PDB file of C-alpha atoms in Angstrom:
ATOM      1  CA  MET A  20       0.000   0.000   0.000  1.00 48.00           C
ATOM      2  CA  ALA A  21       1.393   3.377  -0.956  1.00 47.00           C
ATOM      3  CA  MET A  22       2.230   5.934   1.726  1.00 47.00           C
ATOM      4  CA  SER A  23      -0.363   8.376   0.312  1.00 46.00           C
ATOM      5  CA  GLU A  24      -3.075   5.691   0.607  1.00 46.00           C
ATOM      6  CA  ARG A  25      -2.141   4.957   4.252  1.00 47.00           C
ATOM      7  CA  LEU A  26      -2.293   8.671   5.104  1.00 46.00           C
ATOM      8  CA  LEU A  27      -5.593   9.272   3.299  1.00 46.00           C
ATOM      9  CA  PRO A  28      -7.870   8.465   6.256  1.00 49.00           C
ATOM     10  CA  LEU A  29      -5.908  10.888   8.422  1.00 46.00           C
ATOM     11  CA  ALA A  30      -6.424  13.675   5.934  1.00 46.00           C
ATOM     12  CA  HIS A  31     -10.182  13.254   6.194  1.00 47.00           C
ATOM     13  CA  GLN A  32     -10.361  13.337   9.972  1.00 48.00           C
ATOM     14  CA  PRO A  33     -12.439  16.346  11.103  1.00 49.00           C
ATOM     15  CA  GLU A  34     -10.451  19.143  12.649  1.00 52.00           C
ATOM     16  CA  ARG A  35     -11.448  20.545  16.016  1.00 55.00           C
ATOM     17  CA  ALA A  36     -13.296  23.816  15.673  1.00 54.00           C
ATOM     18  CA  THR A  37     -11.804  25.163  18.905  1.00 59.00           C
ATOM     19  CA  SER A  38      -8.690  24.580  20.964  1.00 62.00           C
ATOM     20  CA  GLU A  39     -10.018  25.401  24.451  1.00 66.00           C
ATOM     21  CA  THR A  40      -9.121  23.130  27.339  1.00 72.00           C
ATOM     22  CA  GLY A  41     -11.646  20.936  29.095  1.00 74.00           C
ATOM     23  CA  LEU A  42     -11.677  23.316  32.069  1.00 81.00           C
ATOM     24  CA  THR A  43     -12.554  26.265  29.855  1.00 82.00           C
ATOM     25  CA  LYS A  44     -15.428  24.388  28.280  1.00 83.00           C
ATOM     26  CA  ALA A  45     -16.699  23.289  31.690  1.00 83.00           C
ATOM     27  CA  VAL A  46     -16.645  26.885  32.960  1.00 85.00           C
ATOM     28  CA  LEU A  47     -18.500  28.155  29.891  1.00 87.00           C
ATOM     29  CA  ILE A  48     -21.140  25.435  30.221  1.00 88.00           C
ATOM     30  CA  ALA A  49     -21.529  26.177  33.941  1.00 87.00           C
ATOM     31  CA  ILE A  50     -22.002  29.905  33.274  1.00 90.00           C
ATOM     32  CA  ALA A  51     -24.636  29.197  30.632  1.00 87.00           C
ATOM     33  CA  ALA A  52     -26.430  26.707  32.884  1.00 85.00           C
ATOM     34  CA  LEU A  53     -26.455  29.095  35.861  1.00 88.00           C
ATOM     35  CA  PHE A  54     -27.754  31.908  33.686  1.00 85.00           C
ATOM     36  CA  LEU A  55     -30.577  29.757  32.311  1.00 82.00           C
ATOM     37  CA  CYS A  56     -31.504  28.551  35.793  1.00 83.00           C
ATOM     38  CA  ALA A  57     -31.578  32.070  37.231  1.00 81.00           C
ATOM     39  CA  ILE A  58     -33.345  33.784  34.333  1.00 82.00           C
ATOM     40  CA  LEU A  59     -35.615  31.068  32.934  1.00 78.00           C
ATOM     41  CA  PHE A  60     -35.953  27.923  35.020  1.00 82.00           C
ATOM     42  CA  LEU A  61     -36.219  29.398  38.527  1.00 84.00           C
ATOM     43  CA  PRO A  62     -38.942  31.997  37.686  1.00 82.00           C
ATOM     44  CA  LEU A  63     -40.946  29.307  35.892  1.00 82.00           C
ATOM     45  CA  VAL A  64     -40.726  26.994  38.896  1.00 85.00           C
ATOM     46  CA  MET A  65     -41.800  29.834  41.199  1.00 86.00           C
ATOM     47  CA  VAL A  66     -44.926  30.419  39.093  1.00 86.00           C
ATOM     48  CA  PHE A  67     -46.063  26.832  39.665  1.00 86.00           C
ATOM     49  CA  LEU A  68     -45.071  26.841  43.344  1.00 86.00           C
ATOM     50  CA  GLU A  69     -47.026  30.026  44.009  1.00 86.00           C
ATOM     51  CA  GLY A  70     -50.011  28.670  42.123  1.00 85.00           C
ATOM     52  CA  PHE A  71     -50.113  25.562  44.320  1.00 86.00           C
ATOM     53  CA  ARG A  72     -49.030  27.341  47.521  1.00 84.00           C
ATOM     54  CA  LYS A  73     -52.437  26.912  49.217  1.00 84.00           C
ATOM     55  CA  GLY A  74     -53.087  23.459  47.867  1.00 84.00           C
ATOM     56  CA  THR A  75     -54.589  21.828  44.838  1.00 85.00           C
ATOM     57  CA  GLU A  76     -58.165  22.586  45.891  1.00 86.00           C
ATOM     58  CA  VAL A  77     -57.591  26.340  46.011  1.00 85.00           C
ATOM     59  CA  PHE A  78     -55.657  26.115  42.758  1.00 87.00           C
ATOM     60  CA  LEU A  79     -58.584  24.461  40.994  1.00 88.00           C
ATOM     61  CA  GLU A  80     -61.083  26.858  42.558  1.00 87.00           C
ATOM     62  CA  SER A  81     -59.269  29.717  40.846  1.00 87.00           C
ATOM     63  CA  PHE A  82     -60.510  28.382  37.514  1.00 91.00           C
ATOM     64  CA  ALA A  83     -64.127  28.232  38.682  1.00 88.00           C
ATOM     65  CA  GLU A  84     -64.431  32.020  38.542  1.00 90.00           C
ATOM     66  CA  PRO A  85     -66.560  33.134  35.557  1.00 92.00           C
ATOM     67  CA  ASP A  86     -64.090  35.899  34.656  1.00 93.00           C
ATOM     68  CA  THR A  87     -61.219  33.408  34.566  1.00 93.00           C
ATOM     69  CA  GLN A  88     -63.165  31.017  32.382  1.00 94.00           C
ATOM     70  CA  ALA A  89     -64.101  33.872  30.051  1.00 94.00           C
ATOM     71  CA  ALA A  90     -60.432  34.899  29.789  1.00 94.00           C
ATOM     72  CA  ILE A  91     -59.406  31.329  28.927  1.00 94.00           C
ATOM     73  CA  ARG A  92     -62.128  31.017  26.292  1.00 95.00           C
ATOM     74  CA  LEU A  93     -61.208  34.354  24.736  1.00 95.00           C
ATOM     75  CA  THR A  94     -57.508  33.473  24.607  1.00 95.00           C
ATOM     76  CA  LEU A  95     -58.241  30.181  22.856  1.00 94.00           C
ATOM     77  CA  LEU A  96     -60.721  31.856  20.495  1.00 96.00           C
ATOM     78  CA  VAL A  97     -58.252  34.564  19.473  1.00 95.00           C
ATOM     79  CA  ALA A  98     -55.507  32.002  18.894  1.00 94.00           C
ATOM     80  CA  ALA A  99     -57.915  29.789  16.919  1.00 95.00           C
ATOM     81  CA  ILE A 100     -58.618  32.699  14.560  1.00 96.00           C
ATOM     82  CA  ALA A 101     -55.225  34.411  14.367  1.00 95.00           C
ATOM     83  CA  VAL A 102     -53.002  31.341  13.965  1.00 95.00           C
ATOM     84  CA  PRO A 103     -54.764  29.722  10.956  1.00 95.00           C
ATOM     85  CA  PHE A 104     -55.046  33.128   9.299  1.00 96.00           C
ATOM     86  CA  ASN A 105     -51.329  33.792   9.746  1.00 95.00           C
ATOM     87  CA  ALA A 106     -50.521  30.269   8.560  1.00 94.00           C
ATOM     88  CA  ILE A 107     -52.399  30.804   5.283  1.00 94.00           C
ATOM     89  CA  VAL A 108     -51.201  34.356   4.641  1.00 93.00           C
ATOM     90  CA  GLY A 109     -47.648  33.595   5.781  1.00 93.00           C
ATOM     91  CA  LEU A 110     -47.482  30.567   3.494  1.00 92.00           C
ATOM     92  CA  ALA A 111     -48.757  32.632   0.564  1.00 91.00           C
ATOM     93  CA  ALA A 112     -46.254  35.426   1.255  1.00 91.00           C
ATOM     94  CA  ALA A 113     -43.355  32.981   1.589  1.00 91.00           C
ATOM     95  CA  TRP A 114     -44.374  31.218  -1.624  1.00 87.00           C
ATOM     96  CA  ALA A 115     -44.504  34.497  -3.535  1.00 88.00           C
ATOM     97  CA  ILE A 116     -41.173  35.754  -2.176  1.00 90.00           C
ATOM     98  CA  ALA A 117     -39.243  32.503  -2.590  1.00 86.00           C
ATOM     99  CA  LYS A 118     -40.640  31.259  -5.892  1.00 82.00           C
ATOM    100  CA  PHE A 119     -41.305  34.405  -7.943  1.00 83.00           C
ATOM    101  CA  GLU A 120     -39.559  37.595  -8.967  1.00 83.00           C
ATOM    102  CA  PHE A 121     -41.662  40.761  -8.913  1.00 85.00           C
ATOM    103  CA  ARG A 122     -41.375  44.465  -8.247  1.00 87.00           C
ATOM    104  CA  GLY A 123     -41.777  45.369  -4.601  1.00 85.00           C
ATOM    105  CA  LYS A 124     -40.367  42.075  -3.337  1.00 87.00           C
ATOM    106  CA  ASN A 125     -37.941  43.778  -0.927  1.00 88.00           C
ATOM    107  CA  LEU A 126     -40.741  46.020   0.307  1.00 89.00           C
ATOM    108  CA  LEU A 127     -42.865  42.971   1.083  1.00 88.00           C
ATOM    109  CA  LEU A 128     -39.984  41.427   3.031  1.00 88.00           C
ATOM    110  CA  THR A 129     -39.627  44.637   5.014  1.00 88.00           C
ATOM    111  CA  MET A 130     -43.333  44.713   5.796  1.00 90.00           C
ATOM    112  CA  ILE A 131     -43.190  41.125   7.047  1.00 90.00           C
ATOM    113  CA  ASP A 132     -40.354  42.030   9.437  1.00 89.00           C
ATOM    114  CA  LEU A 133     -42.025  45.253  10.608  1.00 88.00           C
ATOM    115  CA  PRO A 134     -43.882  43.707  13.603  1.00 89.00           C
ATOM    116  CA  PHE A 135     -40.505  42.489  14.899  1.00 87.00           C
ATOM    117  CA  SER A 136     -39.174  46.056  14.817  1.00 87.00           C
ATOM    118  CA  ILE A 137     -41.965  48.018  16.503  1.00 87.00           C
ATOM    119  CA  SER A 138     -43.335  47.822  20.023  1.00 88.00           C
ATOM    120  CA  PRO A 139     -46.532  45.770  20.427  1.00 89.00           C
ATOM    121  CA  VAL A 140     -48.061  48.787  22.168  1.00 91.00           C
ATOM    122  CA  ILE A 141     -47.572  50.814  18.995  1.00 90.00           C
ATOM    123  CA  SER A 142     -49.207  48.002  17.029  1.00 86.00           C
ATOM    124  CA  GLY A 143     -52.268  48.334  19.246  1.00 89.00           C
ATOM    125  CA  LEU A 144     -52.303  52.116  18.983  1.00 91.00           C
ATOM    126  CA  VAL A 145     -52.394  51.836  15.185  1.00 90.00           C
ATOM    127  CA  TYR A 146     -55.764  50.123  15.413  1.00 92.00           C
ATOM    128  CA  VAL A 147     -57.037  52.655  17.931  1.00 92.00           C
ATOM    129  CA  LEU A 148     -56.170  55.427  15.464  1.00 91.00           C
ATOM    130  CA  LEU A 149     -57.964  53.559  12.698  1.00 91.00           C
ATOM    131  CA  PHE A 150     -61.020  52.111  14.423  1.00 92.00           C
ATOM    132  CA  GLY A 151     -61.340  54.040  17.697  1.00 87.00           C
ATOM    133  CA  ALA A 152     -64.258  56.376  18.455  1.00 83.00           C
ATOM    134  CA  HIS A 153     -62.168  59.355  17.333  1.00 84.00           C
ATOM    135  CA  GLY A 154     -60.180  57.435  14.702  1.00 84.00           C
ATOM    136  CA  TRP A 155     -60.334  57.652  10.946  1.00 89.00           C
ATOM    137  CA  LEU A 156     -63.029  55.004  10.576  1.00 90.00           C
ATOM    138  CA  GLY A 157     -64.540  55.322  14.051  1.00 87.00           C
ATOM    139  CA  PRO A 158     -67.571  57.519  13.181  1.00 90.00           C
ATOM    140  CA  TRP A 159     -68.515  55.305  10.228  1.00 91.00           C
ATOM    141  CA  LEU A 160     -68.235  52.152  12.349  1.00 90.00           C
ATOM    142  CA  ASP A 161     -70.332  53.750  15.087  1.00 88.00           C
ATOM    143  CA  ARG A 162     -73.119  54.660  12.621  1.00 88.00           C
ATOM    144  CA  HIS A 163     -73.234  51.041  11.451  1.00 88.00           C
ATOM    145  CA  ASP A 164     -73.030  49.556  14.989  1.00 89.00           C
ATOM    146  CA  ILE A 165     -69.741  47.792  14.253  1.00 90.00           C
ATOM    147  CA  GLU A 166     -67.447  47.296  17.261  1.00 90.00           C
ATOM    148  CA  ILE A 167     -63.760  46.665  16.722  1.00 92.00           C
ATOM    149  CA  ILE A 168     -61.888  48.480  19.478  1.00 92.00           C
ATOM    150  CA  PHE A 169     -62.718  47.210  22.979  1.00 91.00           C
ATOM    151  CA  ALA A 170     -64.184  44.102  21.365  1.00 92.00           C
ATOM    152  CA  VAL A 171     -63.049  40.713  20.090  1.00 93.00           C
ATOM    153  CA  PRO A 172     -62.325  41.858  16.489  1.00 94.00           C
ATOM    154  CA  GLY A 173     -59.797  44.421  17.732  1.00 93.00           C
ATOM    155  CA  ILE A 174     -58.056  41.824  19.883  1.00 95.00           C
ATOM    156  CA  VAL A 175     -57.870  39.436  16.930  1.00 95.00           C
ATOM    157  CA  LEU A 176     -56.487  42.137  14.625  1.00 94.00           C
ATOM    158  CA  ALA A 177     -53.824  43.160  17.148  1.00 94.00           C
ATOM    159  CA  THR A 178     -52.806  39.536  17.687  1.00 95.00           C
ATOM    160  CA  VAL A 179     -52.645  38.871  13.946  1.00 94.00           C
ATOM    161  CA  LEU A 180     -50.366  41.868  13.419  1.00 93.00           C
ATOM    162  CA  VAL A 181     -47.943  40.953  16.196  1.00 93.00           C
ATOM    163  CA  THR A 182     -47.726  37.252  15.311  1.00 93.00           C
ATOM    164  CA  PHE A 183     -47.762  37.481  11.519  1.00 91.00           C
ATOM    165  CA  PRO A 184     -43.972  37.188  10.879  1.00 92.00           C
ATOM    166  CA  PHE A 185     -43.510  33.849  12.643  1.00 92.00           C
ATOM    167  CA  VAL A 186     -44.889  31.577   9.923  1.00 93.00           C
ATOM    168  CA  ALA A 187     -43.585  33.579   6.969  1.00 91.00           C
ATOM    169  CA  ARG A 188     -40.094  33.966   8.405  1.00 89.00           C
ATOM    170  CA  GLU A 189     -39.896  30.242   9.163  1.00 88.00           C
ATOM    171  CA  LEU A 190     -40.791  29.319   5.583  1.00 91.00           C
ATOM    172  CA  ILE A 191     -38.941  31.900   3.474  1.00 90.00           C
ATOM    173  CA  PRO A 192     -35.342  30.672   4.072  1.00 88.00           C
ATOM    174  CA  LEU A 193     -36.324  27.030   3.470  1.00 86.00           C
ATOM    175  CA  MET A 194     -38.248  27.807   0.286  1.00 87.00           C
ATOM    176  CA  GLN A 195     -35.403  29.957  -1.014  1.00 86.00           C
ATOM    177  CA  ALA A 196     -32.901  27.162  -0.317  1.00 84.00           C
ATOM    178  CA  GLN A 197     -35.080  24.665  -2.165  1.00 82.00           C
ATOM    179  CA  GLY A 198     -35.240  26.818  -5.282  1.00 81.00           C
ATOM    180  CA  THR A 199     -37.745  26.345  -8.089  1.00 80.00           C
ATOM    181  CA  ALA A 200     -36.378  23.305  -9.944  1.00 83.00           C
ATOM    182  CA  GLU A 201     -39.067  20.873  -8.783  1.00 83.00           C
ATOM    183  CA  GLU A 202     -41.901  23.306  -9.484  1.00 80.00           C
ATOM    184  CA  GLU A 203     -40.541  23.994 -12.964  1.00 80.00           C
ATOM    185  CA  ALA A 204     -40.289  20.269 -13.640  1.00 85.00           C
ATOM    186  CA  ALA A 205     -43.892  19.746 -12.542  1.00 82.00           C
ATOM    187  CA  LEU A 206     -45.107  22.573 -14.764  1.00 79.00           C
ATOM    188  CA  THR A 207     -43.134  21.149 -17.687  1.00 82.00           C
ATOM    189  CA  LEU A 208     -44.936  17.832 -17.197  1.00 80.00           C
ATOM    190  CA  GLY A 209     -48.295  19.602 -17.474  1.00 78.00           C
ATOM    191  CA  ALA A 210     -49.251  20.134 -13.828  1.00 78.00           C
ATOM    192  CA  SER A 211     -51.302  23.224 -13.024  1.00 79.00           C
ATOM    193  CA  GLY A 212     -50.080  25.893 -10.623  1.00 75.00           C
ATOM    194  CA  TRP A 213     -52.316  24.776  -7.755  1.00 82.00           C
ATOM    195  CA  HIS A 214     -51.545  21.103  -8.394  1.00 82.00           C
ATOM    196  CA  THR A 215     -47.833  21.917  -8.259  1.00 83.00           C
ATOM    197  CA  PHE A 216     -48.296  23.818  -5.017  1.00 83.00           C
ATOM    198  CA  PHE A 217     -50.211  21.049  -3.214  1.00 84.00           C
ATOM    199  CA  ARG A 218     -48.152  18.130  -4.590  1.00 83.00           C
ATOM    200  CA  VAL A 219     -44.654  19.640  -4.686  1.00 84.00           C
ATOM    201  CA  THR A 220     -44.232  22.903  -2.769  1.00 83.00           C
ATOM    202  CA  LEU A 221     -46.379  22.213   0.294  1.00 85.00           C
ATOM    203  CA  PRO A 222     -44.998  18.711   1.066  1.00 85.00           C
ATOM    204  CA  ASN A 223     -41.467  20.134   0.987  1.00 85.00           C
ATOM    205  CA  VAL A 224     -42.243  22.731   3.668  1.00 87.00           C
ATOM    206  CA  LYS A 225     -44.951  21.051   5.739  1.00 85.00           C
ATOM    207  CA  TRP A 226     -42.803  20.522   8.829  1.00 83.00           C
ATOM    208  CA  ALA A 227     -41.370  24.039   8.732  1.00 85.00           C
ATOM    209  CA  LEU A 228     -44.949  25.294   8.385  1.00 90.00           C
ATOM    210  CA  LEU A 229     -46.015  23.346  11.466  1.00 87.00           C
ATOM    211  CA  TYR A 230     -42.961  24.667  13.327  1.00 85.00           C
ATOM    212  CA  GLY A 231     -43.930  28.247  12.475  1.00 89.00           C
ATOM    213  CA  VAL A 232     -47.541  27.598  13.510  1.00 92.00           C
ATOM    214  CA  LEU A 233     -46.373  26.386  16.932  1.00 89.00           C
ATOM    215  CA  LEU A 234     -44.306  29.529  17.476  1.00 89.00           C
ATOM    216  CA  CYS A 235     -47.162  31.710  16.252  1.00 93.00           C
ATOM    217  CA  ASN A 236     -49.605  29.993  18.606  1.00 92.00           C
ATOM    218  CA  ALA A 237     -47.339  30.436  21.618  1.00 89.00           C
ATOM    219  CA  ARG A 238     -46.991  34.159  20.943  1.00 91.00           C
ATOM    220  CA  ALA A 239     -50.718  34.576  20.224  1.00 93.00           C
ATOM    221  CA  MET A 240     -51.729  33.093  23.584  1.00 92.00           C
ATOM    222  CA  GLY A 241     -49.157  35.125  25.508  1.00 90.00           C
ATOM    223  CA  GLU A 242     -49.484  38.502  23.764  1.00 91.00           C
ATOM    224  CA  PHE A 243     -50.002  41.363  26.217  1.00 92.00           C
ATOM    225  CA  GLY A 244     -48.948  44.782  24.896  1.00 90.00           C
ATOM    226  CA  ALA A 245     -50.993  45.134  21.706  1.00 91.00           C
ATOM    227  CA  VAL A 246     -54.018  43.369  23.184  1.00 93.00           C
ATOM    228  CA  SER A 247     -53.902  45.557  26.286  1.00 92.00           C
ATOM    229  CA  VAL A 248     -54.271  48.710  24.181  1.00 93.00           C
ATOM    230  CA  VAL A 249     -57.274  47.561  22.136  1.00 93.00           C
ATOM    231  CA  SER A 250     -59.124  45.459  24.721  1.00 91.00           C
ATOM    232  CA  GLY A 251     -60.343  48.074  27.184  1.00 87.00           C
ATOM    233  CA  HIS A 252     -59.770  45.587  30.044  1.00 87.00           C
ATOM    234  CA  ILE A 253     -63.453  44.701  30.337  1.00 88.00           C
ATOM    235  CA  ARG A 254     -63.657  41.823  32.794  1.00 87.00           C
ATOM    236  CA  GLY A 255     -65.420  38.799  31.457  1.00 86.00           C
ATOM    237  CA  LEU A 256     -65.571  40.243  27.938  1.00 90.00           C
ATOM    238  CA  THR A 257     -62.259  41.472  26.526  1.00 91.00           C
ATOM    239  CA  ASN A 258     -59.663  40.211  28.987  1.00 93.00           C
ATOM    240  CA  THR A 259     -57.378  37.502  27.679  1.00 94.00           C
ATOM    241  CA  MET A 260     -55.382  35.351  30.074  1.00 94.00           C
ATOM    242  CA  PRO A 261     -52.343  37.683  30.258  1.00 94.00           C
ATOM    243  CA  LEU A 262     -54.597  40.682  30.965  1.00 94.00           C
ATOM    244  CA  HIS A 263     -56.605  38.730  33.540  1.00 94.00           C
ATOM    245  CA  ILE A 264     -53.399  37.705  35.312  1.00 93.00           C
ATOM    246  CA  GLU A 265     -52.388  41.354  35.610  1.00 92.00           C
ATOM    247  CA  ILE A 266     -55.758  42.310  37.094  1.00 93.00           C
ATOM    248  CA  LEU A 267     -55.676  39.475  39.637  1.00 92.00           C
ATOM    249  CA  TYR A 268     -52.141  40.386  40.655  1.00 91.00           C
ATOM    250  CA  ASN A 269     -52.981  44.077  41.056  1.00 92.00           C
ATOM    251  CA  GLU A 270     -55.907  43.059  43.268  1.00 90.00           C
ATOM    252  CA  TYR A 271     -53.472  41.076  45.477  1.00 90.00           C
ATOM    253  CA  ASN A 272     -55.191  37.841  44.538  1.00 90.00           C
ATOM    254  CA  PHE A 273     -51.824  36.199  44.163  1.00 90.00           C
ATOM    255  CA  VAL A 274     -52.883  32.549  44.268  1.00 89.00           C
ATOM    256  CA  ALA A 275     -55.439  33.005  41.482  1.00 91.00           C
ATOM    257  CA  ALA A 276     -52.995  35.123  39.474  1.00 92.00           C
ATOM    258  CA  PHE A 277     -50.268  32.496  39.658  1.00 92.00           C
ATOM    259  CA  ALA A 278     -52.765  29.696  39.036  1.00 91.00           C
ATOM    260  CA  VAL A 279     -53.825  31.263  35.736  1.00 92.00           C
ATOM    261  CA  ALA A 280     -50.176  32.091  35.009  1.00 92.00           C
ATOM    262  CA  SER A 281     -49.245  28.451  35.557  1.00 91.00           C
ATOM    263  CA  LEU A 282     -51.884  27.404  33.030  1.00 91.00           C
ATOM    264  CA  LEU A 283     -50.480  29.867  30.508  1.00 90.00           C
ATOM    265  CA  ALA A 284     -46.945  28.680  31.269  1.00 88.00           C
ATOM    266  CA  GLY A 285     -48.084  25.080  30.921  1.00 89.00           C
ATOM    267  CA  LEU A 286     -49.501  25.795  27.465  1.00 86.00           C
ATOM    268  CA  ALA A 287     -46.189  27.411  26.543  1.00 83.00           C
ATOM    269  CA  LEU A 288     -44.291  24.366  27.789  1.00 84.00           C
ATOM    270  CA  LEU A 289     -46.517  22.060  25.739  1.00 86.00           C
ATOM    271  CA  THR A 290     -45.716  24.185  22.712  1.00 82.00           C
ATOM    272  CA  LEU A 291     -42.008  23.915  23.519  1.00 80.00           C
ATOM    273  CA  VAL A 292     -42.248  20.139  23.882  1.00 84.00           C
ATOM    274  CA  ALA A 293     -44.105  19.863  20.558  1.00 81.00           C
ATOM    275  CA  LYS A 294     -41.485  22.089  18.937  1.00 77.00           C
ATOM    276  CA  SER A 295     -38.638  19.969  20.308  1.00 79.00           C
ATOM    277  CA  LEU A 296     -40.312  16.729  19.215  1.00 80.00           C
ATOM    278  CA  LEU A 297     -40.836  18.185  15.777  1.00 73.00           C
ATOM    279  CA  GLU A 298     -37.170  19.167  15.536  1.00 71.00           C
ATOM    280  CA  TRP A 299     -36.067  15.731  16.719  1.00 75.00           C
ATOM    281  CA  ARG A 300     -38.479  13.709  14.591  1.00 69.00           C
ATOM    282  CA  PHE A 301     -38.128  15.549  11.300  1.00 64.00           C
ATOM    283  CA  ALA A 302     -34.631  17.036  11.485  1.00 62.00           C
ATOM    284  CA  GLY A 303     -33.429  14.384   9.045  1.00 58.00           C
ATOM    285  CA  GLU A 304     -36.099  15.237   6.481  1.00 54.00           C
ATOM    286  CA  LEU A 305     -35.396  18.949   6.720  1.00 51.00           C
ATOM    287  CA  ALA A 306     -31.641  18.365   6.378  1.00 54.00           C
ATOM    288  CA  ALA A 307     -32.212  16.051   3.417  1.00 47.00           C
ATOM    289  CA  SER A 308     -34.403  18.667   1.799  1.00 44.00           C
ATOM    290  CA  HIS A 309     -31.593  21.211   2.116  1.00 46.00           C
ATOM    291  CA  ARG A 310     -29.030  18.749   0.686  1.00 48.00           C
ATOM    292  CA  ARG A 311     -31.195  18.000  -2.354  1.00 45.00           C
ATOM    293  CA  HIS A 312     -31.191  21.647  -3.277  1.00 42.00           C
TER     294      HIS A 312
END
């Protein structure tokens, strides 16, 4: 065997990305772990401990209050409307940006990122200026007995605006990496545009779409700033779970406040678990999709 052949396996051994010692790595890991415990894990544990501080019976009684039940129903209703809407519109926007060239493409990308750049409170104020009693459309809405601000439609609109980028921004990089070769091949074979979308484009991004929907849902249920501006804080009518938690806390009803907060945190944890399972289960498919293109 030639010397070059014997040395070939050595040449393909992966090089270490860093040269830090084991002690340095251990210190860095310890710092990261302590930070996460202090900033994330410990506060989350305290929410559940405070919720159960007076026992399970008192904890469950907190959810028997009509205002609490109304807040839970409203939160789920808003998420049930906002998340599917953002999934459809975000998918359409990502499809247009990644698969087509058109004038105004960069402007559309900027508009998608805009909710990330502005305060949620400002997002809520925009709707007050548009649909409020003294807003641009307020008098017309009042004459036709249409309620948007301080009503469910305003809460839905504010939630949609704040959560819109999550689905689109999850899909755009993947669709751009995949390119248009498969769609062009399908069209060449005689498939229609919609047939190509449902048989080629959508299957390639279905798991990224679900990932974006999970993130969008988590933000929709936990949104506070924009919803606070447009809701009016009407107990039993326009208070979502985050707003109801604030009211209970300000009234020194700490057990009920932390009980509802633990439910909201539990929903967030379920979303995180689903997200992690999705990443673990379909990471291979997503990686393979990237390698194909």
